[in-house]
Coordinates of C-alpha atoms in Angstrom, one line a residue:
Chain A
X1 CA 110.3 36.7 100.3
X2 CA 113.3 37.2 97.3
X3 CA 117.5 37.2 98.4
X4 CA 118.6 39.3 96.5
X5 CA 116.2 42.7 97.2
X6 CA 117.2 45.1 95.0
X7 CA 118.0 43.2 91.7
X8 CA 119.2 44.9 88.4
X9 CA 118.5 42.9 84.7
X10 CA 119.5 44.4 81.8
X11 CA 119.1 47.4 82.0
X12 CA 119.5 50.4 80.0
X13 CA 119.5 54.0 80.8
X14 CA 120.8 57.5 78.4
X15 CA 120.0 61.3 78.7
X16 CA 119.5 61.5 75.4
X17 CA 120.1 59.4 72.6
X18 CA 124.1 58.5 74.0
X19 CA 122.7 55.1 76.5
X20 CA 124.9 56.4 79.7
X21 CA 124.1 52.5 80.8
X22 CA 124.2 49.2 77.9
X23 CA 122.7 45.8 79.7
X24 CA 123.2 46.3 83.6
X25 CA 122.8 43.2 85.8
X26 CA 124.1 42.8 89.3
X27 CA 122.3 41.9 92.3
X28 CA 122.1 42.9 96.2
X29 CA 122.1 40.2 98.7
X30 CA 119.5 40.9 101.6
X31 CA 122.1 42.1 104.4
X32 CA 124.8 42.4 103.0
X33 CA 126.6 45.7 101.8
X34 CA 127.0 46.0 97.8
X35 CA 129.6 49.0 96.5
X36 CA 129.5 50.2 93.3
X37 CA 132.5 51.4 91.9
X38 CA 133.9 53.6 89.1
X39 CA 135.4 56.3 87.8
X40 CA 133.6 59.1 87.1
X41 CA 130.8 59.9 84.9
X42 CA 130.4 56.4 84.6
X43 CA 127.0 57.2 85.7
X44 CA 127.1 55.9 89.7
X45 CA 124.4 57.7 90.5
X46 CA 122.5 57.5 87.9
X47 CA 121.8 53.6 88.9
X48 CA 121.0 54.9 93.3
X49 CA 118.2 56.9 91.4
X50 CA 117.2 54.4 88.8
X51 CA 116.9 52.2 92.3
X52 CA 114.7 54.9 93.4
X53 CA 112.5 55.4 90.9
X54 CA 113.5 59.1 90.0
X55 CA 114.5 58.1 85.8
X56 CA 112.6 55.4 83.9
X57 CA 115.0 53.0 82.1
X58 CA 115.8 53.3 78.0
X59 CA 115.4 49.0 78.6
X60 CA 115.4 46.2 80.7
X61 CA 114.1 47.0 84.9
X62 CA 115.3 47.2 88.3
X63 CA 113.3 45.5 90.6
X64 CA 113.0 46.3 94.5
X65 CA 111.8 43.0 96.7
X66 CA 110.3 41.2 93.7
X67 CA 108.7 44.6 92.2
X68 CA 109.8 46.4 89.3
X69 CA 110.1 49.9 90.3
X70 CA 109.5 51.7 86.8
X71 CA 106.1 49.8 86.8
X72 CA 104.9 51.7 89.7
X73 CA 102.7 54.1 89.4
X74 CA 102.9 56.9 92.2
X75 CA 101.4 55.9 95.3
X76 CA 103.3 52.7 94.6
X77 CA 106.1 54.2 94.3
X78 CA 106.3 56.3 97.9
X79 CA 105.5 53.5 99.5
X80 CA 108.7 51.6 98.0
X81 CA 110.9 54.2 98.7
X82 CA 109.6 54.1 102.3
X83 CA 112.1 51.2 102.1
X84 CA 114.4 53.1 100.9
X85 CA 117.0 55.8 103.0
X86 CA 119.7 57.5 100.4
X87 CA 122.2 59.3 101.8
X88 CA 123.4 62.0 99.2
X89 CA 126.4 63.2 97.7
X90 CA 125.8 66.3 100.1
X91 CA 123.7 65.8 102.6
X92 CA 120.8 67.2 101.1
X93 CA 119.7 68.9 103.9
X94 CA 116.6 71.0 104.3
X95 CA 118.7 74.1 105.2
X96 CA 115.6 75.9 106.5
X97 CA 115.3 73.4 109.5
X98 CA 118.0 72.6 111.4
X99 CA 119.0 69.3 113.1
X100 CA 117.2 67.6 114.6
X101 CA 114.4 69.0 112.2
X102 CA 116.2 67.6 109.8
X103 CA 115.8 64.0 111.4
X104 CA 112.3 64.6 112.5
X105 CA 110.9 65.5 109.2
X106 CA 110.3 62.5 108.3
X107 CA 108.7 61.0 110.8
X108 CA 106.5 64.5 111.3
X109 CA 105.8 63.4 106.8
X110 CA 104.6 60.4 106.7
X111 CA 103.9 58.7 110.4
X112 CA 101.2 60.2 112.9
X113 CA 103.5 59.8 115.3
X114 CA 103.5 61.8 117.9
X115 CA 105.5 65.2 118.8
X116 CA 107.5 62.9 122.3
X117 CA 108.0 59.2 120.7
X118 CA 109.4 61.8 117.6
X119 CA 112.0 62.9 119.8
X120 CA 113.3 60.2 122.1
X121 CA 113.5 58.9 117.7
X122 CA 115.8 61.7 116.9
X123 CA 117.3 61.4 119.9
X124 CA 118.4 57.7 119.1
X125 CA 118.9 57.7 115.4
X126 CA 121.3 61.3 116.4
X127 CA 123.0 58.8 118.7
X128 CA 123.5 56.5 116.8
X129 CA 125.4 58.3 114.5
X130 CA 127.6 60.4 118.0
X131 CA 125.9 63.2 117.1
X132 CA 123.3 63.6 119.8
X133 CA 124.8 66.5 121.4
X134 CA 124.5 68.7 117.8
X135 CA 120.8 68.8 117.5
X136 CA 119.4 72.4 117.8
X137 CA 122.7 73.3 114.9
X138 CA 121.5 74.2 111.6
X139 CA 122.8 72.4 108.9
X140 CA 125.2 75.3 107.8
X141 CA 126.8 75.3 111.2
X142 CA 127.5 72.0 110.7
X143 CA 132.0 70.8 109.4
X144 CA 130.6 68.2 106.0
X145 CA 131.2 65.2 107.8
X146 CA 129.1 66.2 110.1
X147 CA 126.5 67.0 107.8
X148 CA 126.7 63.5 106.0
X149 CA 126.5 61.6 109.3
X150 CA 123.1 64.0 110.0
X151 CA 121.9 62.5 106.5
X152 CA 123.0 59.3 107.7
X153 CA 120.5 60.1 110.7
X154 CA 117.3 61.1 108.1
X155 CA 117.9 58.3 105.7
X156 CA 117.2 55.3 108.5
X157 CA 114.7 57.9 110.3
X158 CA 112.4 55.4 109.6
X159 CA 114.2 51.8 109.5
X160 CA 114.7 51.5 105.7
X161 CA 115.4 48.4 104.8
X162 CA 118.1 49.3 101.9
X163 CA 120.3 52.4 102.4
X164 CA 121.7 54.2 99.4
X165 CA 125.0 55.8 99.4
X166 CA 126.1 58.5 97.7
X167 CA 129.1 59.4 97.2
X168 CA 129.8 59.2 100.8
X169 CA 133.1 59.7 101.2
X170 CA 133.4 62.5 98.2
X171 CA 134.9 65.5 100.3
X172 CA 135.8 64.3 104.4
X173 CA 139.1 64.3 105.6
X174 CA 140.7 60.9 107.1
X175 CA 139.3 61.5 110.0
X176 CA 135.8 61.5 108.9
X177 CA 136.2 58.6 106.4
X178 CA 136.8 56.5 108.9
X179 CA 133.6 57.0 111.3
X180 CA 131.6 56.8 107.5
X181 CA 133.4 53.5 107.4
X182 CA 132.7 52.9 109.9
X183 CA 128.7 53.9 110.5
X184 CA 128.1 52.0 107.3
X185 CA 128.9 48.9 108.5
X186 CA 128.2 49.4 112.1
X187 CA 124.4 49.9 111.3
X188 CA 124.1 47.4 108.0
X189 CA 125.1 44.8 110.6
X190 CA 123.4 46.5 113.9
X191 CA 119.9 46.5 112.2
X192 CA 119.6 44.6 109.9
X193 CA 119.8 46.9 106.8
X194 CA 121.3 46.2 103.1
X195 CA 123.8 48.5 102.0
X196 CA 124.7 50.2 98.3
X197 CA 127.4 52.1 98.1
X198 CA 128.4 54.1 94.8
X199 CA 132.4 54.9 95.6
X200 CA 135.7 56.1 94.1
X201 CA 137.6 55.4 97.3
X202 CA 139.8 52.1 96.8
X203 CA 140.9 52.0 99.7
X204 CA 138.0 52.8 102.4
X205 CA 135.9 50.3 99.8
X206 CA 138.1 47.2 100.1
X207 CA 137.5 47.4 103.5
X208 CA 134.4 46.9 104.4
X209 CA 132.2 46.1 101.3
X210 CA 131.0 42.2 101.0
X211 CA 131.5 42.3 97.3
X212 CA 132.1 44.5 95.1
X213 CA 131.3 45.8 91.0
X214 CA 133.6 47.7 88.5
X215 CA 131.6 49.8 86.2
X216 CA 133.5 50.9 83.1
X217 CA 132.0 52.1 79.3
X218 CA 128.6 50.8 80.4
X219 CA 128.9 47.5 81.5
X220 CA 129.7 45.4 84.3
X221 CA 133.5 45.0 84.0
X222 CA 134.3 42.9 86.9
X223 CA 132.8 42.3 90.0
X224 CA 133.6 40.1 93.2
X225 CA 134.9 40.0 95.7
X226 CA 136.9 42.6 97.9
X227 CA 139.7 39.9 97.6
X228 CA 139.1 39.1 94.7
X229 CA 138.9 41.9 92.7
X230 CA 142.5 42.7 95.0
X231 CA 143.9 40.5 92.8
X232 CA 142.0 40.8 89.3
X233 CA 144.5 40.5 86.7
X234 CA 141.8 42.2 84.3
X235 CA 144.0 45.6 83.0
X236 CA 141.1 48.0 83.7
X237 CA 140.5 46.6 87.3
X238 CA 144.2 46.4 88.2
X239 CA 144.8 50.8 87.2
X240 CA 141.7 51.4 89.2
X241 CA 142.6 49.4 92.1
X242 CA 146.0 50.7 91.7
X243 CA 145.2 54.5 91.4
X244 CA 147.2 54.2 87.8
X245 CA 147.1 57.4 85.5
X246 CA 147.1 54.9 81.8
X247 CA 146.0 51.9 80.8
X248 CA 142.8 50.6 79.5
X249 CA 140.9 54.0 80.6
X250 CA 143.4 56.9 78.6
X251 CA 144.2 60.3 80.6
X252 CA 143.0 61.4 77.1
X253 CA 139.6 62.6 76.6
X254 CA 139.1 61.5 72.8
X255 CA 139.8 63.8 70.6
X256 CA 140.5 64.7 66.7
X257 CA 144.4 65.0 66.0
X258 CA 146.5 67.7 68.5
X259 CA 148.9 68.9 65.8
X260 CA 146.0 69.5 63.2
X261 CA 143.4 71.3 65.6
X262 CA 146.6 73.3 67.2
X263 CA 147.6 74.8 63.2
X264 CA 144.5 74.0 61.9
X265 CA 142.5 77.1 60.6
X266 CA 139.5 77.1 63.9
X267 CA 139.4 75.8 67.0
Chain F
X1 CA 120.0 82.6 56.9
X2 CA 118.9 78.7 57.6
X3 CA 120.3 78.9 60.9
X4 CA 118.2 81.8 61.9
X5 CA 115.3 80.4 60.8
X6 CA 116.7 77.2 63.0
X7 CA 116.9 79.5 66.3
X8 CA 113.5 81.0 65.8
X9 CA 111.8 77.6 65.1
X10 CA 114.2 76.2 68.0
X11 CA 113.5 79.3 70.7
X12 CA 109.6 78.8 69.4
X13 CA 109.5 75.6 70.3
X14 CA 111.0 76.0 73.4
X15 CA 108.9 78.8 74.8
X16 CA 105.8 76.6 73.6
X17 CA 107.4 73.5 75.8
X18 CA 108.1 75.8 78.7
X19 CA 104.4 77.3 78.7
X20 CA 103.3 73.7 78.7
X21 CA 105.0 72.5 81.8
X22 CA 104.7 75.8 83.3
X23 CA 101.2 74.9 82.5
X24 CA 101.4 71.0 84.3
X25 CA 103.3 72.2 87.2
X26 CA 99.9 75.0 88.1
X27 CA 97.9 72.4 87.2
X28 CA 99.5 69.8 89.6
X29 CA 100.4 72.2 92.4
X30 CA 96.1 72.6 92.2
X31 CA 95.7 69.2 93.2
X32 CA 98.7 69.2 95.5
X33 CA 97.1 71.2 97.7
X34 CA 95.8 69.2 100.6
X35 CA 98.5 69.6 102.2
X36 CA 97.7 73.1 102.4
X37 CA 94.9 72.5 103.4
X38 CA 95.2 69.8 106.0
X39 CA 98.3 72.2 107.1
X40 CA 97.5 75.3 107.2
X41 CA 101.4 76.4 109.2
X42 CA 103.5 76.0 106.0
X43 CA 101.2 78.7 104.1
X44 CA 101.3 81.0 107.6
X45 CA 104.9 80.5 107.7
X46 CA 106.1 81.3 103.5
X47 CA 103.4 84.1 103.8
X48 CA 105.3 86.0 106.4
X49 CA 107.8 85.2 104.0
X50 CA 106.6 86.3 100.9
X51 CA 103.9 89.4 102.6
X52 CA 105.2 90.5 105.7
X53 CA 108.9 91.0 104.7
X54 CA 107.8 92.7 101.3
X55 CA 105.9 95.1 104.1
X56 CA 108.6 98.2 104.1
X57 CA 109.0 98.2 100.4
X58 CA 105.8 98.4 99.4
X59 CA 104.7 101.3 102.3
X60 CA 107.6 103.1 101.0
X61 CA 106.8 102.9 97.9
X62 CA 102.8 103.0 97.9
X63 CA 103.5 106.6 99.9
X64 CA 105.8 107.7 97.7
X65 CA 103.1 107.4 94.4
X66 CA 100.0 108.8 96.4
X67 CA 102.2 111.5 97.1
X68 CA 103.5 112.7 92.7
X69 CA 99.6 111.5 92.3
X70 CA 98.6 114.4 94.5
X71 CA 101.3 116.8 92.9
X72 CA 101.3 115.8 89.2
X73 CA 97.0 115.8 89.3
X74 CA 96.8 118.9 90.8
X75 CA 99.3 120.4 88.1
X76 CA 96.8 119.5 86.0
X77 CA 93.0 119.7 87.2
X78 CA 93.3 123.0 88.8
X79 CA 94.0 124.1 85.0
X80 CA 90.2 123.0 84.7
X81 CA 89.5 124.7 88.6
X82 CA 89.0 121.3 89.2
X83 CA 90.8 120.7 91.8
X84 CA 89.1 119.3 94.6
X85 CA 88.8 115.9 92.4
X86 CA 92.1 115.4 93.8
X87 CA 91.1 112.6 95.9
X88 CA 89.1 111.2 93.7
X89 CA 91.6 111.1 91.0
X90 CA 94.2 110.0 94.0
X91 CA 91.8 107.1 95.3
X92 CA 90.7 105.9 91.0
X93 CA 93.7 105.5 89.9
X94 CA 95.1 103.4 93.2
X95 CA 91.8 101.1 93.8
X96 CA 92.0 100.0 89.5
X97 CA 95.2 100.3 88.6
X98 CA 99.1 101.9 90.3
X99 CA 97.6 99.3 93.4
X100 CA 97.4 95.9 91.8
X101 CA 99.8 96.6 89.0
X102 CA 103.2 98.2 90.8
X103 CA 102.2 96.0 93.5
X104 CA 102.9 92.6 92.0
X105 CA 105.4 94.4 89.9
X106 CA 107.6 94.6 92.7
X107 CA 106.1 91.5 94.7
X108 CA 107.7 89.7 91.4
X109 CA 111.3 92.0 91.9
X110 CA 111.3 91.2 96.1
X111 CA 109.5 87.9 96.8
X112 CA 109.5 86.3 93.4
X113 CA 113.1 86.6 93.1
X114 CA 113.6 84.9 96.5
X115 CA 111.2 82.3 95.7
X116 CA 112.5 81.4 92.6
X117 CA 116.1 81.4 93.9
X118 CA 114.8 79.3 97.0
X119 CA 113.7 76.6 94.7
X120 CA 116.3 76.8 92.3
X121 CA 119.3 76.5 94.8
X122 CA 116.8 73.4 97.1
X123 CA 117.0 71.5 93.9
X124 CA 120.8 72.6 93.2
X125 CA 121.4 71.0 96.8
X126 CA 119.2 67.8 96.0
X127 CA 117.2 68.9 98.8
X128 CA 114.5 68.2 96.2
X129 CA 116.2 64.9 95.5
X130 CA 115.5 64.0 98.6
X131 CA 112.3 64.8 99.7
X132 CA 111.1 63.1 97.0
X133 CA 112.9 60.1 98.1
X134 CA 111.4 59.7 101.1
X135 CA 108.1 59.6 99.5
X136 CA 107.0 63.1 100.7
X137 CA 106.1 65.0 97.0
X138 CA 108.2 68.3 96.9
X139 CA 105.2 69.9 94.9
X140 CA 102.9 70.0 97.9
X141 CA 105.2 70.3 100.6
X142 CA 107.2 73.1 99.1
X143 CA 104.8 74.5 95.9
X144 CA 101.6 74.4 96.7
X145 CA 101.9 76.1 100.3
X146 CA 103.8 78.6 98.7
X147 CA 101.6 79.6 96.3
X148 CA 98.7 79.8 98.3
X149 CA 100.8 81.8 100.8
X150 CA 101.7 84.0 97.6
X151 CA 98.1 84.5 96.5
X152 CA 97.1 85.3 99.9
X153 CA 99.6 88.0 100.3
X154 CA 99.2 89.8 97.0
X155 CA 95.6 91.4 97.1
X156 CA 96.3 92.2 101.1
X157 CA 99.5 94.0 99.9
X158 CA 97.8 96.0 96.9
X159 CA 95.0 96.9 99.0
X160 CA 97.1 98.4 101.5
X161 CA 99.5 99.8 99.1
X162 CA 96.1 101.7 97.6
X163 CA 95.8 103.2 101.8
X164 CA 98.9 104.2 101.6
X165 CA 98.8 105.8 98.5
X166 CA 95.8 107.2 99.9
X167 CA 97.1 108.9 103.3
X168 CA 100.6 110.1 100.6
X169 CA 98.7 111.9 98.4
X170 CA 96.0 113.7 101.2
X171 CA 98.9 114.5 103.0
X172 CA 100.3 116.3 99.6
X173 CA 97.5 117.8 98.5
X174 CA 95.8 118.9 102.3
X175 CA 98.4 120.5 104.2
X176 CA 100.8 120.5 101.7
X177 CA 99.2 121.9 98.5
X178 CA 95.7 123.3 99.8
X179 CA 93.1 121.1 98.9
X180 CA 90.0 121.9 101.0
X181 CA 89.7 118.4 103.7
X182 CA 86.3 118.2 102.5
X183 CA 85.9 117.9 100.1
X184 CA 88.9 115.6 99.3
X185 CA 87.1 113.3 101.0
X186 CA 83.5 113.5 100.7
X187 CA 84.2 113.6 96.8
X188 CA 86.4 110.6 96.9
X189 CA 84.1 108.7 99.4
X190 CA 80.9 110.1 96.5
X191 CA 83.2 108.7 93.5
X192 CA 84.9 105.0 94.3
X193 CA 82.6 102.8 93.5
X194 CA 82.4 99.2 95.3
X195 CA 81.3 97.1 92.6
X196 CA 83.7 98.9 89.8
X197 CA 86.2 100.0 91.4
X198 CA 87.4 98.1 95.0
X199 CA 86.6 94.5 94.0
X200 CA 87.8 94.5 90.6
X201 CA 91.1 95.8 91.3
X202 CA 90.2 93.4 94.2
X203 CA 90.2 90.7 91.4
X204 CA 93.5 91.9 89.7
X205 CA 95.3 91.7 92.2
X206 CA 94.3 87.9 93.3
X207 CA 95.4 87.0 89.3
X208 CA 98.4 89.0 89.6
X209 CA 98.6 86.5 92.3
X210 CA 98.3 83.9 91.0
X211 CA 100.5 85.2 88.0
X212 CA 103.6 86.2 89.8
X213 CA 104.0 83.6 92.0
X214 CA 102.9 80.8 89.7
X215 CA 105.9 81.9 87.4
X216 CA 108.5 82.2 90.5
X217 CA 107.6 78.8 91.5
X218 CA 108.2 77.3 87.8
X219 CA 111.3 79.3 87.2
X220 CA 112.9 77.8 90.1
X221 CA 110.9 74.2 89.7
X222 CA 112.6 74.8 86.2
X223 CA 116.7 76.2 87.2
X224 CA 119.5 74.2 85.6
X225 CA 120.7 73.0 88.8
X226 CA 123.6 75.7 88.8
X227 CA 124.6 78.7 89.7
X228 CA 124.3 79.9 86.4
X229 CA 121.2 78.2 85.7
X230 CA 119.3 79.3 89.6
X231 CA 120.0 83.0 88.4
X232 CA 119.4 83.4 84.6
X233 CA 116.0 81.5 86.3
X234 CA 115.5 85.2 89.0
X235 CA 115.7 87.2 86.1
X236 CA 113.9 85.7 83.7
X237 CA 111.0 85.9 87.2
X238 CA 111.6 89.3 86.8
X239 CA 111.2 89.6 83.6
X240 CA 108.4 86.7 82.7
X241 CA 106.2 88.9 86.1
X242 CA 106.4 91.7 84.8
X243 CA 105.2 91.3 81.0
X244 CA 102.3 88.6 82.1
X245 CA 101.1 91.6 84.7
X246 CA 101.3 94.6 82.6
X247 CA 99.7 92.1 79.8
X248 CA 97.2 90.5 82.9
X249 CA 96.3 94.2 83.5
X250 CA 95.3 95.5 80.0
X251 CA 93.0 92.0 79.7
X252 CA 91.3 92.2 82.3
X253 CA 90.6 96.3 82.4
X254 CA 89.3 95.4 78.8
X255 CA 86.9 93.3 80.4
X256 CA 86.5 95.6 83.0
X257 CA 85.8 98.2 81.7
X258 CA 83.5 97.3 79.1

């Protein structure tokens, strides 16, 4: 049993010719909450999908529990994915199923548990996220924060070893945000799982993460515990942590000369 | 000029690529069908969505198509003094051609678009990714049941279409125009052949069912996960299915008649 449950080794990936990741190395120790931070469009979510084996890396590899993800066949990939639970950005609840059936979905599809046991398990999972009372609602009736929590209950339905969170705070009000922060930490410690959180919310992340990676320009720009990073003198980290609009990350996307373009013959 | 050639080239490559991707999805659907057979409830739920919910549009159109056929047919046949053949004309037209073809066209518009939009939106809201990440194959859980539902529903709808169409034709020909009732039914019975007319019509509707459902599923599965992408995919489902049905109809008919 390796000490790191997930290891990313010199990983490169890009959708077309342009590389999004240029040799990223990260490790995720068992039982910890590790955050991956960075601006929008730096490929953080893609990184989660690479861990989940939905994309193949161009170079390098991702290892989950010692096994190289992209070298698995279909069956091996499904075995690996059963160790992971993923919380999608918008929850990705099945809109044609009720809250109860959503959480029961992985149990019904992947196990032979009797329906009475599934019922108890689902209610326990929903209770863990505080939504046992909402079990007969439809996903469309839920608020954004509630949908996210139901999705979390579904992600932990089969007791995974790793929980992947894709932007768990995006679009939540302050109360839901605090609830979600608290849930990530408590679930991590109560279930003994490893949590990988992709996010760009500085304050929340710093309050609960054990270790943080900063991704910028396709590489790991900085890493460390929240305290290390808060006191970091690296200009990029300083700009990000303090939310300054200009700095190493420019306000303007790379463009030609402004005057030339305005006065030029065609746009 | 070069640009024109480039466009033609890239569109051709694109179309061929899509054809290949569609064929691949078709193959994957067939080999992932075990789940649908093991859990028939998955399929029956979709038969309800694609078949039962299409009943109204199918029955009403069939009724009118049958009535128009009888009117037009009578108008022409009476010139030759053979207006008793009206029953045969209506029945043959419906069973051989109009039943399967019009049903398939309506099916593409009613059920095909619904399938494309549903799968496209499931993709856009990451529901399919979520299934993948749960180690549940979306092809065997989402695509295959809908495929078999379409293949089951379309022939049934086509049969119903022919039946209601004949009823509509009867109402116009006998009570309204006054064609002899006995001649209407007996000529129909004598001249509609089980193997050549009815079985061939059923074969057509099964083929159309495979084509329409697969096109709808592929367009949804392949749609870019945006509002615009899903809307364009839905349009393409109707256009491609209609053309495919008409072209396949010609091909099948030429095999069946020769």
